[in-house]
Coordinates of C-alpha atoms and ligand atoms in Angstrom, one line a residue:
X328 CA -0.1 -0.1 -0.1
X329 CA 1.5 2.9 -1.0
X330 CA 0.8 5.6 1.9
X331 CA 0.1 9.0 -0.7
X332 CA -2.4 7.0 -2.9
X333 CA -4.5 5.6 0.0
X334 CA -4.4 9.5 1.5
X335 CA -5.5 10.9 -2.2
X336 CA -8.1 8.3 -2.2
X337 CA -9.3 9.4 0.9
X338 CA -9.7 12.9 0.3
X339 CA -11.8 12.7 -2.7
X340 CA -13.8 10.2 -1.1
X341 CA -14.0 12.8 1.6
X342 CA -15.3 15.3 -0.5
X343 CA -17.3 13.3 -2.7
X344 CA -19.4 12.3 0.9
X345 CA -19.9 16.0 1.7
X346 CA -22.4 15.8 -1.8
X347 CA -23.5 12.7 -1.4
X348 CA -27.1 11.8 -1.1
X349 CA -28.3 8.4 -0.4
X350 CA -30.8 7.2 -3.0
X351 CA -33.7 4.5 -1.9
X352 CA -34.7 2.9 -4.8
X353 CA -37.8 0.7 -3.5
X354 CA -38.8 -3.0 -5.1
X355 CA -41.0 -5.2 -4.3
X356 CA -39.0 -8.0 -2.5
X357 CA -41.0 -11.1 -4.4
X358 CA -40.6 -9.4 -7.8
X359 CA -38.0 -6.7 -7.9
X360 CA -38.9 -4.5 -11.4
X361 CA -35.5 -5.3 -13.3
X362 CA -35.6 -1.4 -14.7
X363 CA -35.1 -0.5 -10.8
X364 CA -32.6 -3.3 -10.1
X365 CA -30.5 -2.1 -13.1
X366 CA -30.2 1.5 -11.6
X367 CA -28.6 0.0 -8.8
X368 CA -26.7 -2.6 -10.6
X369 CA -25.2 0.6 -12.4
X370 CA -24.0 2.2 -9.5
X371 CA -22.6 -1.2 -8.5
X372 CA -20.7 -1.2 -11.8
X373 CA -19.4 2.5 -11.9
X374 CA -17.6 1.7 -8.5
X375 CA -20.2 3.0 -5.4
X376 CA -22.0 1.2 -3.3
X377 CA -25.3 -0.1 -2.8
X378 CA -26.9 -1.4 0.2
X379 CA -29.4 -4.6 -0.8
X380 CA -31.8 -6.7 0.9
X381 CA -30.8 -10.5 1.5
X382 CA -32.3 -13.3 2.7
X383 CA -30.1 -13.0 5.9
X384 CA -29.5 -9.0 6.6
X385 CA -28.8 -5.7 4.6
X386 CA -25.4 -6.4 3.0
X387 CA -23.5 -3.1 1.5
X388 CA -22.0 -4.2 -1.9
X389 CA -19.5 -2.9 -4.1
X390 CA -17.9 -4.5 -7.2
X391 CA -15.7 -7.3 -5.8
X392 CA -13.0 -7.1 -8.5
X393 CA -12.5 -3.3 -8.0
X394 CA -10.4 -2.4 -5.0
X395 CA -11.0 1.0 -4.6
X396 CA -14.8 0.4 -4.9
X397 CA -13.9 -2.0 -2.1
X398 CA -12.5 0.3 -0.1
X399 CA -15.5 2.4 -0.2
X400 CA -17.4 -0.3 1.9
X401 CA -14.3 -0.6 4.4
X402 CA -14.6 3.7 4.5
X403 CA -18.2 3.9 4.3
X404 CA -18.7 1.4 7.7
X405 CA -15.4 2.1 9.9
X406 CA -14.6 -1.3 9.2
X407 CA -11.0 -2.2 10.4
X408 CA -9.1 -3.3 7.5
X409 CA -8.1 -7.1 8.9
X410 CA -11.8 -8.0 9.0
X411 CA -12.3 -9.4 5.2
X412 CA -15.4 -9.4 3.6
X413 CA -17.9 -12.1 2.0
X414 CA -18.5 -12.1 -1.9
X415 CA -21.9 -12.5 -3.4
X416 CA -22.1 -14.3 -6.6
X417 CA -25.9 -15.2 -8.2
X418 CA -24.9 -18.5 -9.9
X419 CA -22.3 -21.0 -9.1
X420 CA -20.4 -20.4 -12.6
X421 CA -19.7 -17.3 -11.0
X422 CA -17.6 -19.6 -8.2
X423 CA -14.9 -20.3 -10.7
X424 CA -12.8 -17.2 -12.0
X425 CA -12.7 -16.5 -7.6
X426 CA -11.0 -19.5 -6.6
X427 CA -8.4 -22.4 -7.6
X428 CA -10.2 -24.9 -6.3
X429 CA -13.5 -26.4 -5.0
X430 CA -13.5 -29.1 -2.6
X431 CA -16.1 -32.0 -2.8
X432 CA -17.4 -31.6 0.8
X433 CA -18.1 -28.0 -1.0
X434 CA -19.8 -29.1 -3.8
X435 CA -22.1 -30.9 -1.9
X436 CA -23.3 -27.8 0.3
X437 CA -23.6 -26.0 -2.8
X438 CA -26.0 -28.1 -4.0
X439 CA -27.8 -28.5 -0.9
X440 CA -27.9 -24.9 0.8
X441 CA -27.1 -22.3 -2.2
X442 CA -29.0 -20.2 -2.8
X443 CA -29.1 -19.6 1.1
X444 CA -27.4 -18.5 4.1
X445 CA -24.0 -20.4 3.8
X446 CA -20.9 -19.0 3.3
X447 CA -17.8 -21.0 2.5
X448 CA -14.2 -20.0 2.6
X449 CA -12.2 -21.3 -0.7
X450 CA -8.8 -21.0 -2.1
X451 CA -8.5 -17.3 -3.5
X452 CA -7.4 -16.9 -7.0
X453 CA -5.4 -13.8 -8.6
X454 CA -8.7 -12.3 -9.8
X455 CA -10.1 -11.4 -6.0
X456 CA -7.9 -8.3 -4.8
X457 CA -6.4 -8.5 -1.2
X458 CA -8.5 -6.1 0.3
X459 CA -11.5 -8.4 -0.1
X460 CA -9.9 -10.8 1.9
X461 CA -7.6 -8.7 4.7
X462 CA -4.7 -10.5 2.7
X463 CA -5.9 -13.8 3.6
X464 CA -5.3 -16.6 0.9
X465 CA -9.1 -17.6 1.3
X466 CA -11.9 -16.1 0.1
X467 CA -15.7 -16.3 1.7
X468 CA -18.3 -16.7 -1.1
X469 CA -21.7 -17.4 -0.7
X470 CA -25.0 -16.9 -3.1
X471 CA -27.7 -15.1 -1.4
X472 CA -31.0 -16.1 -1.3
X473 CA -33.3 -13.0 -2.1
X474 CA -34.9 -12.2 -5.5
X475 CA -33.6 -8.4 -5.5
X476 CA -30.2 -9.6 -4.3
X477 CA -30.1 -12.4 -7.3
X478 CA -31.1 -9.9 -10.1
X479 CA -28.8 -7.3 -8.4
X480 CA -25.8 -9.6 -9.0
X481 CA -27.2 -10.9 -12.6
X482 CA -27.7 -7.2 -13.4
X483 CA -24.4 -5.8 -12.8
X484 CA -22.8 -9.2 -13.9
X485 CA -20.0 -8.8 -11.4
X486 CA -19.7 -10.7 -7.9
X487 CA -20.7 -8.2 -4.9
X488 CA -18.4 -8.0 -2.2
X489 CA -20.8 -7.5 1.2
X490 CA -20.4 -7.4 4.7
X491 CA -23.5 -6.2 6.9
X492 CA -24.5 -2.8 6.0
X493 CA -24.3 -1.3 9.3
X494 CA -21.8 1.0 11.1
X495 CA -18.9 -1.2 12.7
X496 CA -19.4 -2.7 15.7
X497 CA -23.7 -2.1 15.5
X498 CA -26.1 -4.5 15.2
X499 CA -27.1 -5.8 11.4
X500 CA -29.8 -4.1 9.7
X501 CA -32.7 -6.1 8.9
X502 CA -34.6 -3.3 6.9
X503 CA -33.6 -0.1 4.8
X504 CA -34.5 2.1 7.4
X505 CA -31.9 0.5 9.3
X506 CA -29.2 0.7 7.4
X507 CA -30.1 4.7 6.4
X508 CA -29.7 5.2 10.0
X509 CA -26.4 4.1 9.8
X510 CA -25.3 5.1 6.4
X511 CA -27.4 7.6 5.3
X512 CA -24.9 10.2 3.2
X513 CA -22.2 7.6 3.1
X514 CA -23.6 5.3 0.4
X515 CA -25.1 5.8 -3.1
X516 CA -28.0 3.5 -3.1
X517 CA -30.6 1.3 -0.7
X518 CA -32.3 -0.9 -2.6
X519 CA -35.4 -1.2 -0.1
X520 CA -36.8 -4.9 -0.5
X521 CA -38.7 -4.4 3.1
X522 CA -37.4 -6.4 5.9
X523 CA -35.1 -9.8 6.0
X524 CA -36.6 -12.8 6.4
X525 CA -34.0 -14.8 8.5
X526 CA -32.7 -11.6 10.6
X527 CA -29.2 -13.1 11.5
X528 CA -26.2 -13.6 9.1
X529 CA -24.8 -16.5 7.1
X530 CA -23.4 -19.2 8.7
X531 CA -19.7 -19.2 7.9
X532 CA -18.1 -22.8 7.4
X533 CA -14.1 -23.6 6.9
X534 CA -13.7 -26.8 5.2
X535 CA -9.7 -26.9 5.1
X536 CA -9.2 -28.0 8.5
X537 CA -9.2 -31.8 9.8
X538 CA -13.0 -31.4 10.5
X539 CA -14.9 -28.7 9.4
X540 CA -15.1 -25.8 11.2
X541 CA -18.5 -23.1 11.9
X542 CA -16.4 -19.8 12.3
X543 CA -19.7 -18.0 12.8
X544 CA -22.8 -19.5 13.6
X545 CA -26.2 -18.4 11.2
X546 CA -28.7 -19.3 9.0
X547 CA -27.9 -22.8 8.3
X548 CA -27.5 -24.8 11.3
X549 CA -24.6 -27.1 12.3
X550 CA -26.8 -29.9 12.5
X551 CA -27.9 -29.5 8.7
X552 CA -24.3 -29.2 8.1
X553 CA -23.4 -32.5 9.7
X554 CA -26.4 -34.2 8.1
X555 CA -25.6 -33.1 4.7
X556 CA -21.7 -34.2 5.0
X557 CA -22.3 -37.1 7.2
X558 CA -19.0 -36.0 9.4
X559 CA -19.4 -33.7 12.7
X560 CA -18.9 -30.4 12.7
X561 CA -16.9 -28.3 15.0
X562 CA -18.1 -24.9 16.1
X563 CA -15.2 -22.4 16.9
X564 CA -15.6 -20.8 20.5
X565 CA -18.4 -18.2 20.1
X566 CA -16.8 -16.4 23.0
X567 CA -15.9 -13.0 21.9
X568 CA -11.9 -12.9 21.1
X569 CA -9.9 -10.3 22.1
X570 CA -6.6 -11.4 22.5
X571 CA -4.3 -13.8 20.1
X572 CA -5.2 -14.9 16.7
X573 CA -8.8 -15.2 16.0
X574 CA -9.9 -18.2 12.9
X575 CA -11.6 -15.7 11.4
X576 CA -10.4 -12.0 11.7
X577 CA -14.5 -11.0 12.3
X578 CA -14.4 -12.6 15.8
X579 CA -12.4 -10.6 17.4
X580 CA -14.0 -6.9 17.2
X581 CA -16.7 -6.1 19.3
X582 CA -19.8 -7.0 17.3
X583 CA -23.7 -5.9 17.5
X584 CA -23.0 -3.6 20.3
X585 CA -26.3 -1.5 21.3
X586 CA -25.5 1.7 22.8
X587 CA -27.6 0.5 26.1
X588 CA -25.4 -1.1 28.4
X589 CA -26.5 -4.9 27.8
X590 CA -26.5 -7.7 29.9
X591 CA -28.0 -11.5 28.8
X592 CA -29.5 -13.5 31.5
X593 CA -29.4 -17.5 31.6
X594 CA -30.7 -20.0 34.0
X595 CA -34.3 -21.6 33.3
X596 CA -36.7 -19.1 31.7
X597 CA -38.4 -18.6 34.9
X598 CA -35.0 -18.2 36.5
X599 CA -34.5 -15.3 33.6
X600 CA -37.7 -13.9 33.9
X601 CA -37.4 -13.3 38.0
X602 CA -33.9 -12.3 37.9
X603 CA -35.1 -9.6 34.9
X604 CA -38.2 -8.5 37.2
X605 CA -35.7 -8.0 39.9
X606 CA -32.7 -6.4 38.1
X607 CA -35.0 -3.8 36.3
X608 CA -37.2 -2.5 39.2
X609 CA -33.8 -1.6 41.1
X610 CA -32.3 0.2 37.9
X611 CA -36.0 1.8 37.2
X612 CA -36.4 2.8 41.3
X613 CA -32.3 4.4 39.9
X614 CA -34.4 6.5 37.7
X615 CA -32.6 4.8 34.7
X616 CA -34.7 3.3 31.9
X617 CA -34.7 -0.5 30.9
X618 CA -36.1 -2.5 27.9
X619 CA -36.2 -6.1 28.2
X620 CA -35.7 -8.6 25.2
X621 CA -38.5 -10.8 26.1
X622 CA -39.9 -14.1 25.1
X623 CA -43.4 -14.4 24.2
X624 CA -44.0 -16.7 27.3
X625 CA -42.3 -14.3 29.7
X626 CA -44.2 -10.9 28.4
X627 CA -46.8 -10.6 30.7
X628 CA -44.5 -11.1 34.0
X629 CA -43.2 -7.9 33.2
X630 CA -46.3 -5.5 32.3
X631 CA -46.4 -5.1 36.0
X632 CA -43.4 -2.9 36.0
X633 CA -44.7 -1.2 32.8
X634 CA -47.7 0.2 34.9
X635 CA -45.5 1.0 37.5
X636 CA -42.8 3.0 35.8
X637 CA -44.7 4.3 32.5
X638 CA -42.3 5.7 30.0
X639 CA -39.1 4.0 31.9
X640 CA -39.6 0.2 31.0
X641 CA -40.2 -1.5 27.7
X642 CA -40.7 -4.7 26.9
X643 CA -39.9 -5.7 23.2
X644 CA -41.4 -9.3 22.5
X645 CA -38.7 -11.3 20.2
X646 CA -41.2 -14.4 19.7
X647 CA -42.0 -18.1 21.2
X648 CA -39.6 -19.8 22.8
X649 CA -40.5 -22.6 20.4
X650 CA -40.0 -20.7 17.2
X651 CA -36.6 -19.8 16.8
X652 CA -36.8 -18.3 13.4
X653 CA -39.0 -16.3 15.0
X654 CA -36.8 -15.0 17.8
X655 CA -33.8 -14.5 15.1
X656 CA -35.6 -12.6 12.8
X657 CA -36.7 -9.6 15.7
X658 CA -33.1 -10.0 17.0
X659 CA -31.4 -7.4 15.9
X660 CA -34.6 -4.9 14.9
X661 CA -35.2 -5.2 18.8
X662 CA -31.9 -4.2 19.7
X663 CA -31.8 -1.5 17.7
X664 CA -35.1 -0.4 19.1
X665 CA -34.2 -0.6 22.4
X666 CA -31.6 1.9 21.4
X667 CA -34.1 4.6 19.7
X668 CA -36.4 4.5 22.9
X669 CA -33.0 5.5 24.6
X670 CA -32.7 2.9 27.3
X671 CA -29.9 2.7 29.7
X672 CA -29.7 -0.8 30.2
X673 CA -31.2 -3.7 27.9
X674 CA -32.0 -7.4 29.7
X675 CA -32.2 -10.1 27.3
X676 CA -33.5 -13.7 27.7
X677 CA -31.1 -16.4 26.7
X678 CA -32.8 -19.2 24.4
X679 CA -31.9 -22.9 23.9
X680 CA -28.7 -23.0 21.5
X681 CA -30.0 -26.1 19.2
X682 CA -30.6 -25.5 15.1
X683 CA -30.6 -21.6 14.5
X684 CA -30.8 -20.8 18.4
X685 CA -26.5 -20.8 18.4
X686 CA -26.5 -18.5 16.0
X687 CA -29.2 -16.5 18.4
X688 CA -27.4 -17.3 21.3
X689 CA -23.8 -16.1 19.5
X690 CA -25.4 -12.9 18.6
X691 CA -26.8 -12.0 22.3
X692 CA -23.2 -13.1 23.7
X693 CA -21.7 -10.7 21.7
X694 CA -24.0 -7.8 21.6
X695 CA -23.8 -8.1 26.1
X696 CA -20.3 -8.2 25.6
X697 CA -20.2 -11.4 27.5
X698 CA -22.1 -9.3 30.5
X699 CA -24.4 -12.1 32.2
X700 CA -26.6 -12.2 34.9
X701 CA -26.8 -15.7 36.1
X702 CA -28.9 -17.7 38.9
X703 CA -27.0 -18.7 41.7
X704 CA -26.3 -22.2 41.4
X705 CA -29.2 -23.9 44.0
X706 CA -27.1 -27.3 45.8
X707 CA -29.4 -29.0 48.2
X708 CA -25.9 -29.3 50.3
X709 CA -26.2 -25.4 51.0
X710 CA -29.6 -24.9 53.4
X711 CA -30.6 -21.3 53.9
X712 CA -31.6 -20.5 57.1
X713 CA -34.4 -17.4 57.3
X714 CA -35.4 -15.8 60.5
X715 CA -38.6 -13.8 60.8
X716 CA -38.9 -11.3 64.3
X717 CA -40.9 -9.4 65.0
X718 CA -41.4 -7.8 68.7
X719 CA -43.4 -10.1 70.8
X720 CA -43.0 -13.3 68.8
X721 CA -46.6 -14.2 69.4
X722 CA -48.3 -13.3 66.0
X723 CA -46.3 -11.8 63.1
X724 CA -43.5 -13.7 63.5
X725 CA -44.6 -16.8 63.6
X726 CA -47.3 -16.5 61.3
X727 CA -45.0 -15.2 58.5
X728 CA -42.7 -18.2 59.2
X729 CA -45.3 -21.0 58.8
X730 CA -46.7 -19.0 55.7
X731 CA -43.6 -18.7 54.3
X732 CA -42.8 -22.3 55.0
X733 CA -46.3 -23.4 53.8
X734 CA -45.4 -21.0 50.5
X735 CA -42.2 -22.5 49.8
X736 CA -42.9 -25.9 49.8
X737 CA -46.0 -25.5 47.9
X738 CA -44.3 -23.8 45.0
X739 CA -41.9 -27.0 45.1
X740 CA -39.0 -25.3 46.8
X741 CA -36.4 -27.5 46.3
X742 CA -33.4 -26.0 48.3
X743 CA -33.3 -27.6 51.8
X744 CA -34.8 -24.2 53.7
X745 CA -34.4 -23.9 57.7
X746 CA -37.4 -21.2 59.1
X747 CA -37.2 -19.8 62.7
X748 CA -39.1 -16.9 64.3
X749 CA -37.8 -14.9 67.5
X750 CA -39.0 -11.1 69.0
X751 CA -36.9 -8.4 69.6
X752 CA -38.8 -7.7 72.9
X753 CA -40.1 -11.2 73.6
X754 CA -40.6 -12.9 77.0
X755 CA -39.8 -16.7 76.4
X756 CA -42.4 -19.3 76.9
X757 CA -45.7 -17.5 75.3
X758 CA -47.9 -19.6 73.0
X759 CA -49.1 -17.8 69.5
X760 CA -52.2 -15.3 69.9
X761 CA -55.4 -17.5 69.6
X762 CA -56.6 -15.3 66.4
X763 CA -53.2 -16.1 65.3
X764 CA -53.4 -19.7 65.7
X765 CA -57.1 -19.5 64.3
X766 CA -55.8 -17.7 61.0
X767 CA -53.1 -20.3 60.8
X768 CA -55.4 -23.3 61.3
X769 CA -57.7 -22.2 58.0
X770 CA -55.1 -22.4 55.9
X771 CA -54.1 -25.9 57.1
X772 CA -51.0 -25.5 59.5
X773 CA -51.3 -26.2 63.1
X774 CA -49.5 -23.6 65.2
X775 CA -50.6 -24.9 68.7
X776 CA -47.1 -25.8 69.7
X777 CA -45.4 -22.6 68.9
X778 CA -43.6 -21.0 71.9
X779 CA -42.2 -17.5 72.1
X780 CA -38.5 -16.7 72.7
X781 CA -36.6 -13.7 72.7
X782 CA -33.7 -13.0 70.0
X783 CA -30.3 -13.9 70.9
X784 CA -26.8 -13.4 69.5
X785 CA -26.7 -16.8 68.6
X786 CA -30.1 -16.7 66.4
X787 CA -28.4 -13.7 64.6
X788 CA -25.5 -15.4 63.6
X789 CA -26.9 -19.3 62.7
X790 CA -29.4 -17.4 60.0
X791 CA -28.3 -16.1 56.2
X792 CA -31.1 -13.8 56.2
X793 CA -33.5 -11.9 58.9
X794 CA -36.4 -10.7 58.0
X795 CA -38.4 -8.1 60.2
X796 CA -41.7 -6.8 60.3
X797 CA -41.1 -2.8 60.7
X798 CA -38.4 -1.0 60.1
X799 CA -38.0 -0.3 64.2
X800 CA -37.6 -4.1 64.5
X801 CA -35.0 -3.9 62.1
X802 CA -32.8 -1.1 63.3
X803 CA -32.8 -2.3 67.3
X804 CA -31.5 -5.5 65.6
X805 CA -29.1 -3.8 64.1
X806 CA -28.1 -1.5 67.0
X807 CA -27.9 -4.8 69.4
X808 CA -26.2 -7.3 66.9
X809 CA -23.7 -6.3 64.7
X810 CA -23.4 -9.2 62.7
X811 CA -27.1 -8.5 62.1
X812 CA -25.3 -5.7 59.3
X813 CA -25.5 -6.8 55.9
X814 CA -28.4 -9.5 56.5
X815 CA -31.4 -7.8 58.0
X816 CA -34.4 -6.6 56.0
X817 CA -37.5 -5.2 56.3
X818 CA -40.4 -7.2 54.8
X819 CA -41.4 -4.2 52.7
X820 CA -37.6 -4.2 51.5
X821 CA -38.0 -7.3 50.3
X822 CA -41.4 -7.0 48.8
X823 CA -42.2 -3.8 47.9
X824 CA -44.8 -4.8 45.3
X825 CA -47.3 -6.0 48.1
X826 CA -46.1 -4.2 51.2
X827 CA -45.3 -0.9 51.7
X828 CA -43.6 0.3 55.1
X829 CA -44.6 -1.8 58.6
X830 CA -46.5 -5.0 59.1
X831 CA -48.2 -3.2 61.9
X832 CA -49.1 -5.8 65.0
X833 CA -52.9 -6.9 64.7
X834 CA -53.0 -7.4 68.9
X835 CA -56.0 -6.1 70.3
X836 CA -57.6 -5.3 66.5
X837 CA -59.9 -8.3 66.4
X838 CA -59.9 -11.6 64.9
X839 CA -60.2 -9.3 61.3
X840 CA -57.1 -7.9 61.8
X841 CA -55.2 -11.3 62.1
X842 CA -56.9 -12.4 59.4
X843 CA -55.8 -9.3 57.0
X844 CA -52.2 -9.9 58.2
X845 CA -52.2 -13.6 57.6
X846 CA -53.4 -12.7 53.9
X847 CA -50.9 -9.8 53.2
X848 CA -47.8 -12.3 54.8
X849 CA -49.4 -15.1 52.2
X850 CA -49.0 -12.8 49.2
X851 CA -45.7 -11.2 50.2
X852 CA -44.4 -14.5 50.2
X853 CA -45.6 -15.7 47.2
X854 CA -44.2 -12.8 44.9
X855 CA -40.7 -13.3 46.6
X856 CA -40.4 -17.2 47.2
X857 CA -39.4 -17.4 43.3
X858 CA -36.4 -14.8 44.1
X859 CA -35.5 -15.2 47.1
X860 CA -32.8 -17.7 46.5
X861 CA -31.5 -15.1 44.1
X862 CA -30.9 -12.4 46.9
X863 CA -27.5 -11.3 47.0
X864 CA -27.0 -12.2 51.1
X865 CA -28.3 -15.7 49.8
X866 CA -25.7 -16.1 46.8
X867 CA -22.5 -18.1 49.0
X868 CA -21.3 -19.7 45.7
X869 CA -21.1 -17.2 43.4
X870 CA -18.0 -18.1 41.3
X871 CA -17.2 -14.8 39.9
X872 CA -19.9 -14.2 36.6
X873 CA -23.3 -14.4 38.6
X874 CA -25.3 -10.9 39.4
Ligands
TXA1155 O1 -25.7 -13.4 5.7 C1 -24.5 -12.7 6.0 O2 -23.0 -13.4 5.7 C2 -24.5 -11.1 5.5 C3 -25.3 -11.0 4.2 C4 -25.0 -9.3 3.5 O3 -24.8 -12.0 2.8 N1 -22.7 -10.8 5.5 C5 -22.3 -10.6 6.3 O4 -21.2 -10.0 6.0 O5 -22.5 -10.8 7.9 P1 -20.0 -9.7 7.6 O6 -18.6 -8.5 6.9 O7 -20.9 -8.6 8.3 O8 -19.5 -11.0 7.9 C6 -18.4 -11.8 7.2 C7 -18.0 -12.5 8.3 C8 -17.0 -11.9 9.6 O9 -16.9 -12.5 10.4 C9 -15.6 -12.2 8.5 O10 -14.3 -12.2 9.5 C10 -15.8 -13.5 8.2 O11 -17.3 -13.4 7.7 N2 -15.0 -13.5 6.7 C11 -15.3 -13.2 5.5 N3 -14.2 -13.4 5.2 C12 -13.4 -14.2 5.5 C13 -12.0 -15.3 5.2 N4 -11.6 -15.0 3.7 N5 -11.7 -15.7 6.0 C14 -12.2 -15.9 7.4 N6 -13.6 -15.5 7.8 C15 -13.7 -14.1 6.3
MG1156 MG1 -21.3 -8.1 9.9

């Protein structure tokens, strides 16, 4: 590369781009008008830049045989020069001048999957400029399955180099308006053929190792390739490569990154949902806005937060867990939508990694930069001890203990859970109030054996979490027991969605007051039971990567 030549080119392009107006040419995605497409093809032949729809994402195309035209792609996207681009063809014959050989396994895959979202590596011929492959000996080629893309390449009569048509590092565009958001004024034409069907990019496959290797999971599943070739296929680590030599240059850069801080929720779908609700609420209470990328199944669980924090909380539905194709098709658009809403934080659910799910997981991991919110692993070896405290230990705290145990059991809590109750000012040896016993009896709980106990230092030490009915009780405990710090909470701090302020003493307020208190406690525990084990003070064995 001669520095002066590069510089001159930069300057002239800069001057040009100041005057560049991006033209939008609309076409029917199923039956594109050949005359409209010919306009775009002429721009490609003339060395210009055309964004066009494919079945995966929009590509930013240029004449693959013209190094200056390809340099324009890198400039418009701000793409690092060591990240090669894919060459797009419209017929298998177009392959021949670009490559020096086609292995039999490639032939098989071409026959089976082209046109379609499968990109294959081939030894490049001298006809392919070095800038296309970033100096590598192999060129990546695919045949897109979209009438407009097919017609464009056919009309141009040249292979079209095209990375995804986004600014480097941003989520890939799945509509013409996504392209314009990133590249308006920087490219000549957008061929608008509506939204892309698949929504994640092609699978990039390297057939030149000992075993075929997927360098980027995408629209064709690894399982489909294995089935076609009859051999097992390796998937190169989908983690973000930051150091060392990655197998595919694209792996080392940050990809698909939204402006918002993004976290990926892991664990079972219900765990993801509960973590999302809890995390979102914390963030929202801090005055920041949040979007959740949700499975259809979990959407209803988030609606409460939407009502509670109008305008600050958004739920973006990806699709049912059983329909990865739907989820893939909405993935990038939803990340872009979250950015348009201007949220500070995106929490995304994660999905099964079979089939197309692998590509979805890969994009979500990269978009979140590897930031994960994981539930604490529940092990039966680690019992959790919960201590309920009121003042006299004759009504509120024994009812709380009994109801918590019941809710925990009813909900199938498997973790070994120990509970007990005490009073900050309790006289020892008193039975539970008769009205409290009655309220429990109605719920099938026998509390006749309860005897009151005052809170002692050993109780504080032996519990993992201490739950008080009132703020005054919490303050009294903290004042008397240094070891209670950090693990003592009022019930309203844990279940603010059900209980605001103190759980007041029903003593002397009649039977109804006891019944009301019992109902309130039950409701609070139903709300917190699913997420209690994920409370920070109960997460003893975090292993670093959890919340
Ligand atoms: O679905 C798609 O593949 C879309 C549409 C427009 O066709 N294109 C696309 O291109 O996603 P791009 O540039 O965003 O991603 C191409 C990926 C990168 O990870 C790149 O590093 C890898 O393919 N790649 C390209 N040429 C390569 C080569 N010669 N050797 C190894 N990896 C290569
Ligand atoms: Mg890309």
